[in-house]
Coordinates of C-alpha atoms and ligand atoms in Angstrom, one line a residue:
X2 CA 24.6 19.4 8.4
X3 CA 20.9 17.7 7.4
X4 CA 20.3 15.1 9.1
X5 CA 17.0 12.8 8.4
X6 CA 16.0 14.3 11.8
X7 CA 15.8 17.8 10.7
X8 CA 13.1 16.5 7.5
X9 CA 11.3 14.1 9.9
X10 CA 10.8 17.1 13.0
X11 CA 9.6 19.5 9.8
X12 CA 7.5 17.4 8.8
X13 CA 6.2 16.0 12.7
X14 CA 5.5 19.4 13.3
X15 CA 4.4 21.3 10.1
X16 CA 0.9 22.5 10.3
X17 CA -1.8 21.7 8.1
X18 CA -1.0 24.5 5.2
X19 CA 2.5 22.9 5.2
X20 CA 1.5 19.8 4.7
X21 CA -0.7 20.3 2.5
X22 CA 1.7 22.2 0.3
X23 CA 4.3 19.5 0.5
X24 CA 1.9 17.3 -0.6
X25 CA 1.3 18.8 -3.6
X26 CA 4.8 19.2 -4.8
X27 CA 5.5 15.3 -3.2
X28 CA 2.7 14.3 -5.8
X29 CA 3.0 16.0 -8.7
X30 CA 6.3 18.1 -8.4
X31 CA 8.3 19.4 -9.9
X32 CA 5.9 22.6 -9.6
X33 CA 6.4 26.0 -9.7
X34 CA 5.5 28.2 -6.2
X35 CA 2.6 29.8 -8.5
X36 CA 1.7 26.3 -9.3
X37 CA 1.3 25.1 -5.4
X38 CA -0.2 28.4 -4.8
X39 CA -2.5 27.4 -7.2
X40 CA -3.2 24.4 -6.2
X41 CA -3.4 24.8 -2.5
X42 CA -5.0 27.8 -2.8
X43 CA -2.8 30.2 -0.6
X44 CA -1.1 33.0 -1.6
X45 CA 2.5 33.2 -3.1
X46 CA 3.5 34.5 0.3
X47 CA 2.3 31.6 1.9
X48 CA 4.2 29.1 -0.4
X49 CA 7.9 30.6 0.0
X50 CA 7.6 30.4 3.4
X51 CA 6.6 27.3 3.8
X52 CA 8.9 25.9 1.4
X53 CA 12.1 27.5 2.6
X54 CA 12.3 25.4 5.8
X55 CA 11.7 22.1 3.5
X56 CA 14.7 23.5 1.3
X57 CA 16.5 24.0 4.5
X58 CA 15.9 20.5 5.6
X59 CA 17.0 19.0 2.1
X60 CA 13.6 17.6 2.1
X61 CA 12.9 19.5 -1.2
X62 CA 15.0 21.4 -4.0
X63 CA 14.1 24.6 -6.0
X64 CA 17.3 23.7 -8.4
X65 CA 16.9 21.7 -11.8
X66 CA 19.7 19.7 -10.7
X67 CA 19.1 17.0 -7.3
X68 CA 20.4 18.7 -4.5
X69 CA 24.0 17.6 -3.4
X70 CA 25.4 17.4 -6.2
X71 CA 27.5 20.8 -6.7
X72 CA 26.0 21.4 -10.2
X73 CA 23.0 23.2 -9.5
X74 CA 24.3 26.7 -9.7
X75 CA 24.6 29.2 -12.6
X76 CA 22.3 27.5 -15.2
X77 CA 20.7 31.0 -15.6
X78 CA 17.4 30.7 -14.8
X79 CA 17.1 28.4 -11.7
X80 CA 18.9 30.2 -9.6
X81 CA 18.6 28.5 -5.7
X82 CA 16.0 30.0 -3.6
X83 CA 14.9 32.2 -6.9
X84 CA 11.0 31.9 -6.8
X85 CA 10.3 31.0 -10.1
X86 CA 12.5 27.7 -10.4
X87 CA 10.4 24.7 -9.9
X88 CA 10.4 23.1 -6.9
X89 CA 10.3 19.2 -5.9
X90 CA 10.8 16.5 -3.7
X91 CA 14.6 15.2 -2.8
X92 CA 14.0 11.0 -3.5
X93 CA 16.2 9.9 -1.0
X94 CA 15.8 12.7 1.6
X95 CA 13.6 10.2 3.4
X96 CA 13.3 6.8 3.4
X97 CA 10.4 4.3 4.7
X98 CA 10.3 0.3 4.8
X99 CA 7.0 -1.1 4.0
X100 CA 6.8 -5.3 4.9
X101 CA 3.9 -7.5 3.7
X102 CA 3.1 -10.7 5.7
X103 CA 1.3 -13.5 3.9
X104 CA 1.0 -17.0 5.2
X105 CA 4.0 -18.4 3.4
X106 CA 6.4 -15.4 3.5
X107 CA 7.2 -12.2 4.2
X108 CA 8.2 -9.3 1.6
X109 CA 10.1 -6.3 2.5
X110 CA 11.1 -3.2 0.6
X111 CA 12.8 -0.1 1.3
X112 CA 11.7 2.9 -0.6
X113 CA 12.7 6.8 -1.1
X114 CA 10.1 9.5 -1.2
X115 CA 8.8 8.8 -4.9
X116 CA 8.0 5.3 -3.6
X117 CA 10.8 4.1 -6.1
X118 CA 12.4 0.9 -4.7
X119 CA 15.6 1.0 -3.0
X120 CA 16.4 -2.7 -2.4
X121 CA 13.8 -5.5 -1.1
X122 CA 14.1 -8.8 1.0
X123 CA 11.8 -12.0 0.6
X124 CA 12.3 -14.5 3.6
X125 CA 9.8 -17.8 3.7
X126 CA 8.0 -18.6 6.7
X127 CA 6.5 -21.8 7.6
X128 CA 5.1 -21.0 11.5
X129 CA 2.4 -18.6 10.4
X130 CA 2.2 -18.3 15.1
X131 CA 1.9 -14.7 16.1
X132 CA 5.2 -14.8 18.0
X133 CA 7.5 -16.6 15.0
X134 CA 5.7 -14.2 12.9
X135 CA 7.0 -10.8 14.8
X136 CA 10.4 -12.7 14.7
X137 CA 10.4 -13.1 11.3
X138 CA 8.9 -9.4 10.7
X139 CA 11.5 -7.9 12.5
X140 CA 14.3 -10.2 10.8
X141 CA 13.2 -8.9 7.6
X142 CA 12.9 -4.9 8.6
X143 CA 16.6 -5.7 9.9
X144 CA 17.9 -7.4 6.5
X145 CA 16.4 -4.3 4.7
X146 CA 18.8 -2.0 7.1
X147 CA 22.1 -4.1 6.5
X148 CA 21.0 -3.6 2.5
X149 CA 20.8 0.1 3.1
X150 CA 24.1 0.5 3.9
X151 CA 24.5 3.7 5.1
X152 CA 21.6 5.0 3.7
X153 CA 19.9 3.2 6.1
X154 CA 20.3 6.3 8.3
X155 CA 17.6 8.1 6.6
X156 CA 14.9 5.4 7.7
X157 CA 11.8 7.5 8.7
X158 CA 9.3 5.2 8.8
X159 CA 8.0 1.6 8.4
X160 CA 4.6 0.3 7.9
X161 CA 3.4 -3.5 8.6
X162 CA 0.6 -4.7 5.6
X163 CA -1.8 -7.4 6.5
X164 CA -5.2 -8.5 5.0
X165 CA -8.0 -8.1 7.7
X166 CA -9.5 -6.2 9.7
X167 CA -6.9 -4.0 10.9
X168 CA -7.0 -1.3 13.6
X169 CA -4.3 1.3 12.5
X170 CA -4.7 3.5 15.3
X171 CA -4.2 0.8 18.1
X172 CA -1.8 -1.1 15.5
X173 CA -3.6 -4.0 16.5
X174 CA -4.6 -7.1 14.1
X175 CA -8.5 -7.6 15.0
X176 CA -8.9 -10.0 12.5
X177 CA -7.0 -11.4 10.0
X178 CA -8.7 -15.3 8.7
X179 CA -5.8 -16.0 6.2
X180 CA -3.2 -15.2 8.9
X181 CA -5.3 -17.3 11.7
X182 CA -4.6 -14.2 13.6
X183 CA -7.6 -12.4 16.0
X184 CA -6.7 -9.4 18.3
X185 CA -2.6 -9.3 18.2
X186 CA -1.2 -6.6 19.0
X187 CA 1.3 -6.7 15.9
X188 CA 2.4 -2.6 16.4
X189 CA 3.2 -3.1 20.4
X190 CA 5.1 -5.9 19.8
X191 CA 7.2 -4.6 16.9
X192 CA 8.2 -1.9 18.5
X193 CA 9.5 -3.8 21.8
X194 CA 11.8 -6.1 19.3
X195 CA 12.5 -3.4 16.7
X196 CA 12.8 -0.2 19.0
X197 CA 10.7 2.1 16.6
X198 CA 7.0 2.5 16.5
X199 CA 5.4 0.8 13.3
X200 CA 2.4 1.3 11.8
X201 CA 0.1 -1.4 10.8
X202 CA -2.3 -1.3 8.0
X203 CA -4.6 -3.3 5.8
X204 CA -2.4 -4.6 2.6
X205 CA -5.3 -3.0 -0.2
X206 CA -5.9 0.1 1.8
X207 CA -2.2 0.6 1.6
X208 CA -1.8 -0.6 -2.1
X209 CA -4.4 2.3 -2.6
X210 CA -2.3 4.6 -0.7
X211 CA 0.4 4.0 -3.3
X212 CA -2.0 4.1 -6.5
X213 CA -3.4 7.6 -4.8
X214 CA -0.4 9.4 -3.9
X215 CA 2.2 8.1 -6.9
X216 CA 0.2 5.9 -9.4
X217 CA -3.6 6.5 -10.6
X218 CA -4.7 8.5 -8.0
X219 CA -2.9 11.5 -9.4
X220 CA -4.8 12.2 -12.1
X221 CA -7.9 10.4 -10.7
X222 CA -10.6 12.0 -8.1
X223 CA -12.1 8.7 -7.4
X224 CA -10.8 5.3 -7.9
X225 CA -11.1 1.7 -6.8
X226 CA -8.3 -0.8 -6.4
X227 CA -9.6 -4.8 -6.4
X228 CA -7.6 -7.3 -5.6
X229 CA -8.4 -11.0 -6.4
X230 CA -6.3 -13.7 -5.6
X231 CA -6.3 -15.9 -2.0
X232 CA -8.4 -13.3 -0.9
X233 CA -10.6 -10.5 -2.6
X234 CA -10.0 -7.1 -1.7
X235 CA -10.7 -3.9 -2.5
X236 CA -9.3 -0.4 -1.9
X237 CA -11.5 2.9 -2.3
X238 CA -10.6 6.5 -3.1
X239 CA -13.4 8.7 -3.2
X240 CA -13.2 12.8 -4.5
X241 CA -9.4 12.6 -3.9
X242 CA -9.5 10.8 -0.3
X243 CA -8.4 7.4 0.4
X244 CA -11.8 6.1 2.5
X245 CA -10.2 4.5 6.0
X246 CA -14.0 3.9 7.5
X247 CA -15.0 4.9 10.8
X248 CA -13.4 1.8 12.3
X249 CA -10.9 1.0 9.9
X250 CA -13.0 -0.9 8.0
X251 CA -13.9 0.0 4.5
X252 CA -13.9 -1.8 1.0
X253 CA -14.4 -5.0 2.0
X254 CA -16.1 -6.4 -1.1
X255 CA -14.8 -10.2 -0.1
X256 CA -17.2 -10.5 2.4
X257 CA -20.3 -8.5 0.4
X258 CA -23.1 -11.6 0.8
X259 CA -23.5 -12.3 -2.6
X260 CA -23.2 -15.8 -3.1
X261 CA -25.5 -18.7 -1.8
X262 CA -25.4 -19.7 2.4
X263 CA -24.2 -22.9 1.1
X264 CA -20.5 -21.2 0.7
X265 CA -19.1 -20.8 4.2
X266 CA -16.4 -18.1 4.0
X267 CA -12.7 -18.3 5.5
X268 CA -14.0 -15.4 7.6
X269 CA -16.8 -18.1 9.4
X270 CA -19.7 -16.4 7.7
X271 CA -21.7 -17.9 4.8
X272 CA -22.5 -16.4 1.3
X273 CA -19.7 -14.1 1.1
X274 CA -17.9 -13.3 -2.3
X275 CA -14.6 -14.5 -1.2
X276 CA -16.6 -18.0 -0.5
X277 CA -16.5 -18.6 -4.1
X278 CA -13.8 -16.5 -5.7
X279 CA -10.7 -17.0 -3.3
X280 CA -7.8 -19.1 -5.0
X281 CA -8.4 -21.8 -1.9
X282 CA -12.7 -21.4 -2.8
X283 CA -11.6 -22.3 -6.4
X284 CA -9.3 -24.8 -5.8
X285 CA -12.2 -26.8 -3.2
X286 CA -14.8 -26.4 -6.1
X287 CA -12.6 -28.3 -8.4
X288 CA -11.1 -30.7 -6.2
X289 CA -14.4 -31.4 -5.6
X290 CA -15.4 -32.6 -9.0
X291 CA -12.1 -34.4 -9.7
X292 CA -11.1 -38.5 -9.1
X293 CA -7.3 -36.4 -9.8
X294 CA -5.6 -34.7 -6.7
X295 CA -5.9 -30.6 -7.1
X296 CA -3.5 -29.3 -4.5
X297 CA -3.1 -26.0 -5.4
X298 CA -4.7 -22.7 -7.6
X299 CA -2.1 -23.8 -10.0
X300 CA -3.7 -27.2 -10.6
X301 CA -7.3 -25.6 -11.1
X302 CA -5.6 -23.2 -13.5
X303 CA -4.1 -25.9 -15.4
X304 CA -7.2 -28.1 -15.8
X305 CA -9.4 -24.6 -16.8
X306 CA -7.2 -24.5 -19.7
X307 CA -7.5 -27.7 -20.7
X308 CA -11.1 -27.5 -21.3
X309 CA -12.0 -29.7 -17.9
X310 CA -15.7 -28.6 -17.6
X311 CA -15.7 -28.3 -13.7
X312 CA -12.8 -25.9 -13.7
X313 CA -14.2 -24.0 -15.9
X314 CA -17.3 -23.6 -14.1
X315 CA -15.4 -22.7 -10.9
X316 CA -13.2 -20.1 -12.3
X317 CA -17.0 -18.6 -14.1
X318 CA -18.7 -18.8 -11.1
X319 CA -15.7 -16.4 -9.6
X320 CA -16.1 -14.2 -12.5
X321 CA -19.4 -14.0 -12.1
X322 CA -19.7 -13.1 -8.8
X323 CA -16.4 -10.4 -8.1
X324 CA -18.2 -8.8 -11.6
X325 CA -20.6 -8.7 -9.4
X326 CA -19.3 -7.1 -6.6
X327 CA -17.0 -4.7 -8.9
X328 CA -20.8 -3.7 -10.3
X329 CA -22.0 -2.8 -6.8
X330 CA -18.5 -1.0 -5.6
X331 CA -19.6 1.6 -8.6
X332 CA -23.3 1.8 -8.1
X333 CA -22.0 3.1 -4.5
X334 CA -18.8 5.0 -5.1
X335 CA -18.9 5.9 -9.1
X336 CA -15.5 5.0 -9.5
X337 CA -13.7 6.5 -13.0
X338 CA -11.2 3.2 -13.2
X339 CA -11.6 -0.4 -11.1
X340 CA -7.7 -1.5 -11.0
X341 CA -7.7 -5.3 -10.7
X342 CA -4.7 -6.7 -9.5
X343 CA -3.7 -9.4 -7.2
X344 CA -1.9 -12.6 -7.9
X345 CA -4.7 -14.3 -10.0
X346 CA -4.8 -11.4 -13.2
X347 CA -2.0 -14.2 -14.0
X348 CA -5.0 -15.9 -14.8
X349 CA -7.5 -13.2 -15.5
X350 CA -8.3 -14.8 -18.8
X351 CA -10.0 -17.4 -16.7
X352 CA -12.5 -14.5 -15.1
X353 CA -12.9 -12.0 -17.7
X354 CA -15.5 -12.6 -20.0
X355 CA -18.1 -13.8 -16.7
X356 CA -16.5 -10.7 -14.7
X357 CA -17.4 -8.3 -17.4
X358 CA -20.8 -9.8 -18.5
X359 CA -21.8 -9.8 -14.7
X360 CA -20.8 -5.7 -14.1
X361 CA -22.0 -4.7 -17.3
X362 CA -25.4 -7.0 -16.1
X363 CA -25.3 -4.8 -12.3
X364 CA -23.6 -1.9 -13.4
X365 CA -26.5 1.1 -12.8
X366 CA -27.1 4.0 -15.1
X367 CA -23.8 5.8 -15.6
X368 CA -21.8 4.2 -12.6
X369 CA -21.5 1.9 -15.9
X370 CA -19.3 3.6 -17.8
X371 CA -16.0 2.7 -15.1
X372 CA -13.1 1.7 -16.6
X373 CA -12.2 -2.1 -15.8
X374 CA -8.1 -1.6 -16.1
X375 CA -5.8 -5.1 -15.1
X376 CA -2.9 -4.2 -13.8
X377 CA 0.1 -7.1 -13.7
X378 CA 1.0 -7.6 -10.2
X379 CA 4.2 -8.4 -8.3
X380 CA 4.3 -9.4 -4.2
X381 CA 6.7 -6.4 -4.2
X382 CA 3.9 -4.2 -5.2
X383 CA 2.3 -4.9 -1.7
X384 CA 5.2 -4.2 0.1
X385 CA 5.6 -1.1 -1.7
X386 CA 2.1 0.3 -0.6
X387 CA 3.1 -0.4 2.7
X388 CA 6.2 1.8 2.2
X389 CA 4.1 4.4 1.0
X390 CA 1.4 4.0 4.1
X391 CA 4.6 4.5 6.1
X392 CA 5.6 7.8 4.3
X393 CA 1.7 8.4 4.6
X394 CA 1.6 8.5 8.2
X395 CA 4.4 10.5 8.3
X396 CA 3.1 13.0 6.5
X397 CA 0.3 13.1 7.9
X398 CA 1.5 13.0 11.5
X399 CA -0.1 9.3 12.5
X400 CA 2.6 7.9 14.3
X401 CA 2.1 8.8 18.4
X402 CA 4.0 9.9 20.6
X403 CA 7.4 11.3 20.3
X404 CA 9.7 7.8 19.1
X405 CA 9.2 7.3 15.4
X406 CA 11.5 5.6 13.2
X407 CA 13.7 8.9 12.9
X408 CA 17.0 8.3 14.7
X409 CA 17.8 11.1 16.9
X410 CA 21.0 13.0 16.8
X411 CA 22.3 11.1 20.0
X412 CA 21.0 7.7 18.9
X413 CA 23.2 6.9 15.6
X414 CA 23.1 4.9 13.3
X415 CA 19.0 4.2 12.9
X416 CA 17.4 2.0 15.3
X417 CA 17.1 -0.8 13.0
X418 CA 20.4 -1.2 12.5
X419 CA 21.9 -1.0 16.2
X420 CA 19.0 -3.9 17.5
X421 CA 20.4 -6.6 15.9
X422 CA 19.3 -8.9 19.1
X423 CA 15.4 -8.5 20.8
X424 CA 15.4 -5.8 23.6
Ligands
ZN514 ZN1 -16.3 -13.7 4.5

């Protein structure tokens, strides 16, 4: 019988050739053999046998029809194992949890090998402390298990997504100002309460995992994902590659000193983008200005729209400024498309017009002609790049050692679901 196992050891131990080739048909299958051939550049030969043990694992079908369901034979031309029937990914083959932590809660999805979202958990926190924070992590990997069902046998993977400097390697948190967290070691202690290793990663690095693997990045060599909202990310793909930085730390357009010293950033420094254009910047700026309470982004983006001068200069003066920064992302990457997202294109009427005027003002030469794309955004769209950082690292072979997610034949059902209590 198939067993997650027999996908997640293929995949543990495939060589580079293999991956690479299951890559391709993960990404843009279905595809015919001549097709990855293609693609990959090896020969035919080279193709059917690497794709006859992912076949064998269930971890891809050649068949029109999803594998498992009895109908796939005698259609006449897609006979199984026949070279020339396309081949693609099984969605449910594998399945990886991604979790994003924000101050105020923590959002959990489960999704199959298409990054197509199985079910998802929300839970609110209010003690942002490391330790109720791994608590309330590992409460919400576990709802996600119960939600499974039985499906949750297939879990192969689960990545953590926090905003920060974030070492992936040593899974620790080096910095993370919106969290209040410096140097937790998030990964280690996540894998003592939930029994499986986890990857950590930083949430827009693995929001541009997703976009490169299953959303822009398909048909895209070189892309940039910002993020504006509480803070003000951004995620780069360069010539097909999702840039990680030598230390982990790449994109980080919310600290680009662009602003004046008078701004002192939530990161300690002064001057930094994020200074100005962070919701909690904004909010400051107009609270500031106001003999009425503003408590919240909300209340700034209430008082923009009704015409209240100071607002409005707050909400330009973020325009102006992440233009700014989106300007000087293309004169040194050349993205084809800047994906904004984030919680505040709710609002983006509020930045666009200063945001545009500002890139089109810093923009150099050709690096001009970038597409500015708004994309709506959902919190679930954050957990779900973590999910696909998790399938990531599985393909890619990043988790260490020998105890990932996978359950072992003689450790049944998964992990998650048998540690109920911490161990
Ligand atoms: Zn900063």
């Amino acid at each position: 019988m198939r067993t997650v196992t027999d996908a997640v050891d293929l995949l543990r131990t495939a060589s580079p050739a293999a991956v690479d080739v299951f890559t391709r048909i993960l990404t843009r299958g279905p595809l015919s053999r001549t097709d990855v051939a293609r693609l990959t550049g090896l020969s035919q030969a080279a193709i059917t046998k690497a794709v006859a043990p992912m076949v064998a694992a269930g971890l891809v079908a050649d068949r029109h029809e999803p594998a498992g369901t009895g109908t796939g034979s005698g259609n006449g031309n897609g006979l199984p194992g026949r070279p020339a029937s396309p081949v693609r990914v099984v969605p449910e083959s594998i399945i990886t949890l991604g979790i994003k932590v924000n101050p105020g809660d923590i959002i959990g999805v489960a999704t199959d090998l298409t990054a197509g979202i199985l079910v998802s958990a929300h839970l609110a926190v209010v003690d942002t402390g490391f330790a109720s924070m791994v608590d309330s992590i590992a409460e919400v990997a576990r709802r996600l298990s119960e939600l499974l069902g039985e499906r949750a046998e297939r879990l192969a993977g689960i990545c953590v997504a926090v905003s920060g400097d974030v070492d992936t390697a040593g899974g620790v948190v080096r910095e993370s100002a919106l969290l209040g967290w410096a140097d937790e070691p998030l990964g280690a202690a996540l894998r003592s309460r939930l029994g499986v290793e986890v990857l950590i990663e930083n949430d827009v690095r693995a929001l541009t995992i997703a976009e490169h693997w299953f959303g822009v990045g398909v048909g895209t060599g070189s892309f940039a994902i910002v993020t504006i909202g509480s803070g003000i990310g951004c995620g780069l793909h360069v010539n097909g590659e999702v840039v990680e930085g030598a230390f982990g730390v790449a994109g980080e357009i919310g600290h680009l000193p662009l602003t004046s010293e008078q701004y002192v950033c939530t990161c300690g420094r002064r001057g930094c983008v994020e200074a100005v254009a962070g919701s909690s910047a904004i909010v400051r700026a107009v609270a500031s200005a106001q003999p009425t309470p503003v408590a919240s982004i909300d209340d700034a983006v209430a008082l923009a729209h009704a015409g209240e001068p100071a607002a409005i200069e707050a909400f330009d003066r973020a325009g102006t400024v992440i233009g700014t920064a989106i300007a000087t992302v293309a004169n040194l990457t050349g993205p084809e498309i800047v994906v904004i997202t984030g919680e505040a294109v709710a609002d983006y009427d509020l930045y666009d017009q200063r945001l545009r005027a500002a890139f089109g003002a810093h923009a150099f030469g050709a690096a001009g002609n970038c597409r500015i794309v708004i994309r709506p955004h959902t919190f679930e769209d954050w957990a779900r790049g973590a999910a696909a950082a998790a399938l990531r690292g599985l393909v890619l072979q990043r988790y260490a050692g020998v105890s990932s997610i996978a359950p072992t034949s003689s450790r049944r059902p998964s992990p998650l679901a048998s540690s109920r209590e911490p161990v």
